[in-house]
Short mmCIF file of C-alpha atoms in Angstrom, two decimals:
data_model
loop_
_atom_site.label_atom_id
_atom_site.label_comp_id
_atom_site.label_asym_id
_atom_site.label_seq_id
_atom_site.Cartn_x
_atom_site.Cartn_y
_atom_site.Cartn_z
CA MET A 1 78.78 98.71 131.43
CA ILE A 2 79.12 100.70 128.42
CA GLU A 3 76.95 100.35 125.80
CA LEU A 4 78.45 102.54 122.48
CA TRP A 5 75.41 104.59 121.06
CA PHE A 6 75.55 105.99 117.84
CA GLY A 7 77.74 103.34 115.70
CA VAL A 8 76.64 103.54 112.31
CA PRO A 9 77.76 100.64 109.83
CA VAL A 10 79.21 101.24 106.88
CA PHE A 11 79.93 97.40 105.25
CA PHE A 12 82.59 96.55 102.77
CA LYS A 13 83.54 93.92 100.60
CA ASP A 14 85.85 93.54 98.02
CA PHE A 15 85.02 92.26 94.73
CA ASP A 16 88.41 90.07 91.89
CA ASN A 17 85.68 90.28 88.75
CA LYS A 18 86.73 91.43 85.94
CA VAL A 19 83.10 91.55 84.94
CA PHE A 20 82.42 93.49 87.00
CA HIS A 21 84.72 96.33 85.93
CA GLN A 22 83.98 95.42 82.22
CA GLU A 23 79.68 96.39 82.50
CA LEU A 24 80.87 99.89 83.96
CA ASP A 25 83.12 100.84 80.90
CA ASN A 26 80.68 99.52 78.29
CA ALA A 27 77.18 101.57 80.13
CA MET A 28 79.80 105.06 80.87
CA SER A 29 80.76 105.34 77.28
CA ASN A 30 76.67 105.48 77.16
CA VAL A 31 76.46 108.13 79.72
CA GLU A 32 76.84 111.71 79.94
CA ILE A 33 79.78 112.29 81.98
CA LYS A 34 80.22 116.27 82.83
CA SER A 35 80.91 118.38 85.28
CA ALA A 36 79.21 118.03 88.70
CA GLU A 37 75.65 120.82 88.77
CA LYS A 38 77.05 123.99 90.01
CA ILE A 39 74.22 124.46 92.86
CA TRP A 40 77.44 121.53 94.64
CA ASN A 41 79.68 123.47 94.67
CA ASP A 42 81.73 119.96 93.75
CA THR A 43 84.43 119.15 90.84
CA VAL A 44 83.55 115.59 90.10
CA GLN A 45 82.92 115.05 86.29
CA THR A 46 79.55 113.17 87.25
CA SER A 47 76.16 111.28 85.64
CA PHE A 48 74.03 111.95 87.89
CA THR A 49 71.39 114.82 87.23
CA HIS A 50 68.37 116.04 88.66
CA SER A 51 66.85 115.82 85.68
CA SER A 52 67.87 111.90 84.94
CA ASN A 53 66.29 108.91 85.84
CA ASN A 54 69.65 107.79 86.88
CA LYS A 55 70.17 103.96 86.31
CA LEU A 56 73.27 103.64 85.52
CA LEU A 57 73.93 99.91 87.35
CA ASP A 58 71.18 99.10 84.95
CA ASP A 59 73.35 98.36 81.97
CA CYS A 60 75.86 96.19 84.17
CA PRO A 61 73.11 92.80 85.85
CA GLU A 62 76.56 91.15 86.93
CA LEU A 63 77.80 94.01 88.49
CA SER A 64 74.05 95.54 90.20
CA GLY A 65 73.28 91.36 91.55
CA SER A 66 75.71 91.22 93.65
CA ILE A 67 75.27 94.84 94.99
CA VAL A 68 71.87 93.43 95.15
CA ASN A 69 73.32 91.13 97.46
CA THR A 70 75.47 91.90 98.97
CA MET A 71 72.75 95.21 100.65
CA SER A 72 70.49 92.19 101.85
CA GLU A 73 73.37 90.76 103.18
CA TYR A 74 73.89 94.23 105.33
CA LEU A 75 70.60 94.58 106.30
CA THR A 76 70.38 91.54 108.58
CA TYR A 77 72.65 93.70 111.11
CA PHE A 78 69.78 95.79 112.01
CA ASN A 79 67.41 92.78 111.85
CA LEU A 80 63.94 94.63 110.89
CA GLU A 81 61.50 91.95 111.28
CA ASN A 82 59.67 93.80 108.35
CA ALA A 83 62.49 94.14 105.23
CA THR A 84 62.40 91.58 102.18
CA GLY A 85 64.90 92.73 100.23
CA VAL A 86 66.04 96.37 98.40
CA GLY A 87 65.56 98.07 95.61
CA ILE A 88 68.15 100.15 93.47
CA THR A 89 66.73 103.61 93.02
CA GLY A 90 69.08 105.26 91.01
CA SER A 91 72.48 104.78 90.24
CA TRP A 92 75.58 107.05 88.48
CA ILE A 93 79.10 107.36 87.73
CA ASN A 94 81.33 109.71 88.92
CA VAL A 95 84.86 110.62 87.08
CA THR A 96 87.63 113.38 89.93
CA GLU A 97 90.44 113.94 88.06
CA ARG A 98 93.22 115.69 90.13
CA GLY A 99 91.90 118.70 92.19
CA GLN A 100 88.22 117.46 92.17
CA PHE A 101 86.14 117.05 95.00
CA GLN A 102 83.28 116.31 96.69
CA HIS A 103 81.70 118.57 99.64
CA TYR A 104 79.22 117.28 102.58
CA HIS A 105 76.73 115.98 101.52
CA ASP A 106 73.70 113.17 102.32
CA HIS A 107 70.63 110.78 100.31
CA ALA A 108 67.88 111.52 102.43
CA GLY A 109 65.67 110.57 100.76
CA ASP A 110 66.49 106.48 100.31
CA ASP A 111 67.35 104.09 103.03
CA ILE A 112 71.15 102.32 101.81
CA SER A 113 74.21 104.48 99.86
CA GLY A 114 76.76 103.31 98.82
CA VAL A 115 79.61 102.94 96.05
CA PHE A 116 81.52 100.77 94.27
CA TYR A 117 85.69 102.11 93.21
CA HIS A 118 86.04 100.62 89.33
CA GLN A 119 89.59 102.43 88.86
CA SER A 120 91.25 103.53 92.21
CA THR A 121 94.91 102.21 92.75
CA GLY A 122 94.27 102.60 96.32
CA SER A 123 95.76 105.84 97.32
CA THR A 124 94.79 107.76 99.91
CA ASP A 125 96.26 110.85 97.29
CA GLU A 126 93.08 110.33 95.12
CA GLY A 127 90.87 111.09 97.83
CA GLU A 128 89.54 109.66 100.60
CA ILE A 129 85.83 109.79 100.93
CA VAL A 130 85.17 110.84 104.43
CA PHE A 131 82.27 110.21 106.88
CA LYS A 132 81.13 113.16 109.64
CA SER A 133 79.10 111.89 112.97
CA PRO A 134 76.34 111.87 113.70
CA ALA A 135 76.74 113.56 116.61
CA PRO A 136 78.96 116.45 115.26
CA GLY A 137 78.65 118.31 119.18
CA ILE A 138 81.29 115.80 120.18
CA ALA A 139 83.84 117.61 118.80
CA GLN A 140 82.96 120.42 121.05
CA SER A 141 83.17 118.18 124.82
CA GLN A 142 86.35 117.93 126.89
CA LEU A 143 85.33 114.28 128.02
CA MET A 144 85.13 112.94 124.61
CA SER A 145 87.71 115.87 122.65
CA GLY A 146 89.93 113.03 122.14
CA GLN A 147 87.28 111.09 119.59
CA SER A 148 87.59 111.26 116.15
CA ASN A 149 83.73 113.32 114.48
CA LYS A 150 85.32 111.95 110.93
CA ALA A 151 86.52 108.52 109.21
CA TYR A 152 88.49 108.44 106.35
CA TYR A 153 88.41 105.74 103.67
CA PRO A 154 90.68 105.60 100.90
CA PRO A 155 89.30 104.21 97.20
CA LYS A 156 90.76 100.70 96.77
CA LYS A 157 89.78 99.35 93.48
CA GLY A 158 86.90 96.24 93.52
CA ARG A 159 86.35 98.06 97.15
CA LEU A 160 81.81 97.89 97.65
CA MET A 161 81.17 100.68 100.21
CA LEU A 162 77.18 100.88 101.57
CA PHE A 163 76.36 103.33 104.28
CA PRO A 164 72.64 104.27 105.36
CA SER A 165 71.90 107.36 103.32
CA VAL A 166 71.50 109.84 105.96
CA LEU A 167 75.21 109.46 106.45
CA GLU A 168 76.57 112.39 105.94
CA HIS A 169 80.20 112.52 103.02
CA ALA A 170 82.66 113.26 100.87
CA VAL A 171 85.42 113.28 98.82
CA LEU A 172 88.77 114.92 98.98
CA PRO A 173 91.03 116.54 96.39
CA ASN A 174 92.61 114.06 93.47
CA LYS A 175 96.37 115.53 94.36
CA THR A 176 97.63 112.71 91.72
CA ASP A 177 97.40 112.69 87.85
CA LEU A 178 95.05 109.82 87.94
CA LYS A 179 91.49 109.42 87.40
CA ARG A 180 88.87 107.96 90.21
CA ILE A 181 86.53 106.04 88.83
CA SER A 182 83.38 105.14 91.09
CA VAL A 183 79.55 104.62 90.40
CA SER A 184 77.53 105.87 93.58
CA PHE A 185 74.27 104.29 94.84
CA ASN A 186 70.40 104.36 96.69
CA ALA A 187 68.90 101.66 97.39
CA SER A 188 65.98 101.99 99.91
CA ILE A 189 64.24 99.10 101.73
CA ILE A 190 60.90 96.84 100.42
CA TRP A 191 58.85 96.65 103.04
CA LYS A 192 55.88 92.77 103.16
#
């Protein structure tokens, strides 16, 4: 018998909903998008700051509602008996132009994190999101040397991705002249 340990469920759902994108266009006009804070060494442009309340999705009720419903669907995978739902704790926009990227980081302190791609052609050259294995020492094992310790996913307009907030991830540099625009968010489980 073989059991797969340390598997990390990453959830995808593709939406083809013009209302979501219209809400985001309107919400973006109400936030300040600027270079990432210097402590990060990222080059992405974002509306996230440590001093604001980062509530972009408050202005996007259709998208926000669909994200919450999808997170509830994702939650069923974990069989948490006392969980009654999820609530978004923060959301912000990221704009990535040619050469811009985000370094490895996590969103520890929340339960579920995610990204919704607002503008993307789906090209890997626009900068893939990369997830690190939660067992980083695997790369040093001769037995496991054929296993990858990273997973790469290209951006795709309308795609929603959900993952545990503690999972380290980065965004590779955008190699195109097109702006990739995404919404990132965090959520916490609501318990009985």
